[in-house]
């Protein structure tokens, strides 16, 4: 008999999976001689009328609701403090030479600290999980426009295509989740 996990069990399972990946990456780095190997992560859980997300690094989670784009995560990077302090916008920060220097990553450091966010979900909401390779080349206004116009079948491809055409200097990935 199959049983379904509740939100708490799902969150605990996701946290264990990410922390397990952290340990495996640390072991592989040690096997290779100790140089750092790391990855950023953003993960989303949807249950009933709520969402939860974990992240480390500069991969991001956005929500698009009623014609409004919100960045739900904050980067773990050197420039994030400047943005969060009101000294510049994310678009300005992306252009700085040290914009890609992150302060947290899966597989880097003894203990991995994950940040978490929770919130309500409504029908019609759209979530975007993406790497910084997308947001370096596609600004918030353009992200919102693509999320507004593109159907589910082509929205991720359209976002990635725009980033690659604009230069694509980093890994570019985009996952879009619609709430029906």
Short mmCIF file of C-alpha atoms in Angstrom, two decimals:
data_model
loop_
_atom_site.label_atom_id
_atom_site.label_comp_id
_atom_site.label_asym_id
_atom_site.label_seq_id
_atom_site.Cartn_x
_atom_site.Cartn_y
_atom_site.Cartn_z
CA UNK A 1 0.00 0.00 0.00
CA UNK A 2 1.39 3.38 -1.03
CA UNK A 3 1.19 6.26 1.39
CA UNK A 4 1.57 9.88 0.48
CA UNK A 5 3.94 12.12 2.37
CA UNK A 6 2.69 15.23 4.06
CA UNK A 7 4.37 18.60 3.59
CA UNK A 8 6.63 18.16 6.61
CA UNK A 9 7.88 14.77 5.44
CA UNK A 10 8.44 16.11 1.93
CA UNK A 11 10.50 19.04 3.23
CA UNK A 12 12.56 16.77 5.48
CA UNK A 13 13.16 14.39 2.58
CA UNK A 14 14.24 17.20 0.28
CA UNK A 15 16.58 18.61 2.92
CA UNK A 16 18.12 15.14 3.44
CA UNK A 17 18.61 14.71 -0.31
CA UNK A 18 20.40 18.05 -0.67
CA UNK A 19 22.56 17.42 2.41
CA UNK A 20 23.35 13.93 1.05
CA UNK A 21 24.48 15.48 -2.22
CA UNK A 22 26.65 17.87 -0.20
CA UNK A 23 28.38 14.94 1.52
CA UNK A 24 28.87 13.07 -1.77
CA UNK A 25 30.40 16.12 -3.45
CA UNK A 26 32.72 16.67 -0.48
CA UNK A 27 33.83 13.02 -0.69
CA UNK A 28 34.46 13.31 -4.44
CA UNK A 29 36.47 16.51 -3.94
CA UNK A 30 38.60 14.73 -1.33
CA UNK A 31 39.07 11.76 -3.66
CA UNK A 32 40.32 14.16 -6.36
CA UNK A 33 42.82 15.83 -4.07
CA UNK A 34 40.81 18.36 -2.11
CA UNK A 35 40.09 21.18 -4.57
CA UNK A 36 36.64 22.72 -4.24
CA UNK A 37 33.75 21.29 -6.24
CA UNK A 38 30.38 22.88 -5.72
CA UNK A 39 26.95 23.58 -7.11
CA UNK A 40 24.14 25.96 -6.36
CA UNK A 41 20.67 24.62 -5.72
CA UNK A 42 17.08 25.80 -5.63
CA UNK A 43 14.29 23.30 -5.00
CA UNK A 44 10.52 23.78 -4.80
CA UNK A 45 7.79 21.74 -3.13
CA UNK A 46 4.11 22.40 -3.90
CA UNK A 47 1.39 20.93 -1.69
CA UNK A 48 -2.25 21.88 -1.61
CA UNK A 49 -2.32 25.67 -1.15
CA UNK A 50 1.31 26.17 -0.10
CA UNK A 51 4.86 26.06 -1.37
CA UNK A 52 8.22 25.63 0.29
CA UNK A 53 11.67 26.08 -1.21
CA UNK A 54 15.27 25.49 -0.16
CA UNK A 55 18.28 27.14 -1.75
CA UNK A 56 22.00 27.71 -1.45
CA UNK A 57 24.09 29.86 -3.77
CA UNK A 58 22.77 32.06 -6.55
CA UNK A 59 20.19 29.88 -8.23
CA UNK A 60 16.85 31.64 -7.85
CA UNK A 61 13.14 31.11 -7.36
CA UNK A 62 10.67 33.65 -8.74
CA UNK A 63 6.91 33.77 -8.54
CA UNK A 64 4.74 35.37 -11.18
CA UNK A 65 1.26 36.25 -9.94
CA UNK A 66 -1.30 38.64 -11.37
CA UNK A 67 1.17 40.38 -13.72
CA UNK A 68 3.81 40.80 -10.98
CA UNK A 69 7.23 39.11 -10.76
CA UNK A 70 8.77 38.55 -7.31
CA UNK A 71 12.21 37.15 -6.58
CA UNK A 72 11.52 34.89 -3.60
CA UNK A 73 15.11 33.89 -2.84
CA UNK A 74 18.14 36.04 -2.14
CA UNK A 75 21.52 35.13 -3.57
CA UNK A 76 24.26 33.90 -1.30
CA UNK A 77 26.89 36.04 -2.99
CA UNK A 78 29.18 38.95 -2.35
CA UNK A 79 27.06 41.35 -4.40
CA UNK A 80 23.75 40.29 -2.82
CA UNK A 81 24.57 42.33 0.27
CA UNK A 82 24.95 45.43 -1.90
CA UNK A 83 21.56 44.83 -3.51
CA UNK A 84 19.82 43.98 -0.24
CA UNK A 85 21.36 47.12 1.28
CA UNK A 86 19.74 49.21 -1.46
CA UNK A 87 23.04 50.25 -3.03
CA UNK A 88 22.19 48.81 -6.49
CA UNK A 89 19.69 46.70 -8.40
CA UNK A 90 20.12 43.02 -9.29
CA UNK A 91 20.63 44.02 -12.92
CA UNK A 92 23.48 46.36 -11.92
CA UNK A 93 25.00 43.73 -9.63
CA UNK A 94 25.05 41.15 -12.44
CA UNK A 95 27.48 43.37 -14.37
CA UNK A 96 30.10 43.61 -11.60
CA UNK A 97 33.32 41.63 -12.13
CA UNK A 98 32.84 39.62 -8.92
CA UNK A 99 29.10 39.05 -9.38
CA UNK A 100 29.54 35.29 -9.63
CA UNK A 101 31.45 34.87 -6.34
CA UNK A 102 29.08 32.92 -4.12
CA UNK A 103 29.27 32.45 -0.37
CA UNK A 104 27.38 29.14 -0.15
CA UNK A 105 27.28 26.06 -2.35
CA UNK A 106 26.44 22.38 -2.15
CA UNK A 107 29.74 20.54 -1.70
CA UNK A 108 31.70 23.49 -0.32
CA UNK A 109 32.52 23.88 3.38
CA UNK A 110 31.99 21.52 6.28
CA UNK A 111 28.31 22.18 6.92
CA UNK A 112 25.80 23.33 4.32
CA UNK A 113 23.37 26.00 5.44
CA UNK A 114 20.16 25.99 3.40
CA UNK A 115 17.74 28.89 3.43
CA UNK A 116 14.02 28.18 3.30
CA UNK A 117 10.94 30.11 2.28
CA UNK A 118 7.26 29.19 2.52
CA UNK A 119 4.17 30.80 1.14
CA UNK A 120 0.70 30.45 -0.24
CA UNK A 121 -0.12 29.21 -3.73
CA UNK A 122 -3.06 30.32 -5.86
CA UNK A 123 -4.40 28.96 -9.14
CA UNK A 124 -2.70 30.86 -11.97
CA UNK A 125 0.60 31.28 -10.12
CA UNK A 126 3.73 30.53 -12.09
CA UNK A 127 7.09 29.70 -10.51
CA UNK A 128 10.48 30.03 -12.20
CA UNK A 129 13.50 28.12 -10.86
CA UNK A 130 16.67 29.20 -12.65
CA UNK A 131 20.41 29.53 -12.57
CA UNK A 132 22.19 32.86 -12.61
CA UNK A 133 23.17 32.21 -16.22
CA UNK A 134 19.59 33.11 -17.12
CA UNK A 135 19.28 36.24 -14.99
CA UNK A 136 22.69 37.61 -16.06
CA UNK A 137 21.30 38.04 -19.56
CA UNK A 138 17.53 38.38 -19.10
CA UNK A 139 16.42 41.20 -16.82
CA UNK A 140 13.39 41.20 -14.54
CA UNK A 141 11.15 43.12 -16.95
CA UNK A 142 11.95 40.70 -19.78
CA UNK A 143 11.50 37.67 -17.48
CA UNK A 144 8.06 38.96 -16.52
CA UNK A 145 7.11 39.54 -20.16
CA UNK A 146 8.09 36.01 -21.21
CA UNK A 147 6.32 34.48 -18.20
CA UNK A 148 3.23 36.53 -19.06
CA UNK A 149 3.09 35.67 -22.77
CA UNK A 150 4.57 32.22 -23.32
CA UNK A 151 2.49 29.06 -22.89
CA UNK A 152 3.71 26.31 -20.60
CA UNK A 153 4.91 24.22 -23.54
CA UNK A 154 7.48 26.79 -24.69
CA UNK A 155 8.19 29.15 -21.78
CA UNK A 156 11.40 27.48 -20.50
CA UNK A 157 12.81 27.17 -24.00
CA UNK A 158 11.98 30.82 -24.73
CA UNK A 159 13.77 32.01 -21.58
CA UNK A 160 16.87 29.90 -22.25
CA UNK A 161 16.95 30.99 -25.88
CA UNK A 162 16.89 34.67 -24.88
CA UNK A 163 19.78 34.20 -22.44
CA UNK A 164 21.88 32.31 -24.98
CA UNK A 165 21.24 34.90 -27.70
CA UNK A 166 22.26 37.65 -25.25
CA UNK A 167 25.64 36.03 -24.60
CA UNK A 168 25.06 32.94 -22.45
CA UNK A 169 28.36 33.18 -20.55
CA UNK A 170 27.33 30.80 -17.75
CA UNK A 171 25.19 27.71 -17.26
CA UNK A 172 21.64 28.59 -18.28
CA UNK A 173 18.71 26.61 -16.95
CA UNK A 174 15.07 27.41 -16.35
CA UNK A 175 12.22 25.33 -14.98
CA UNK A 176 8.73 26.82 -14.98
CA UNK A 177 5.91 25.39 -12.87
CA UNK A 178 2.30 26.43 -13.38
CA UNK A 179 -0.31 26.10 -10.63
CA UNK A 180 -3.66 25.03 -12.03
#
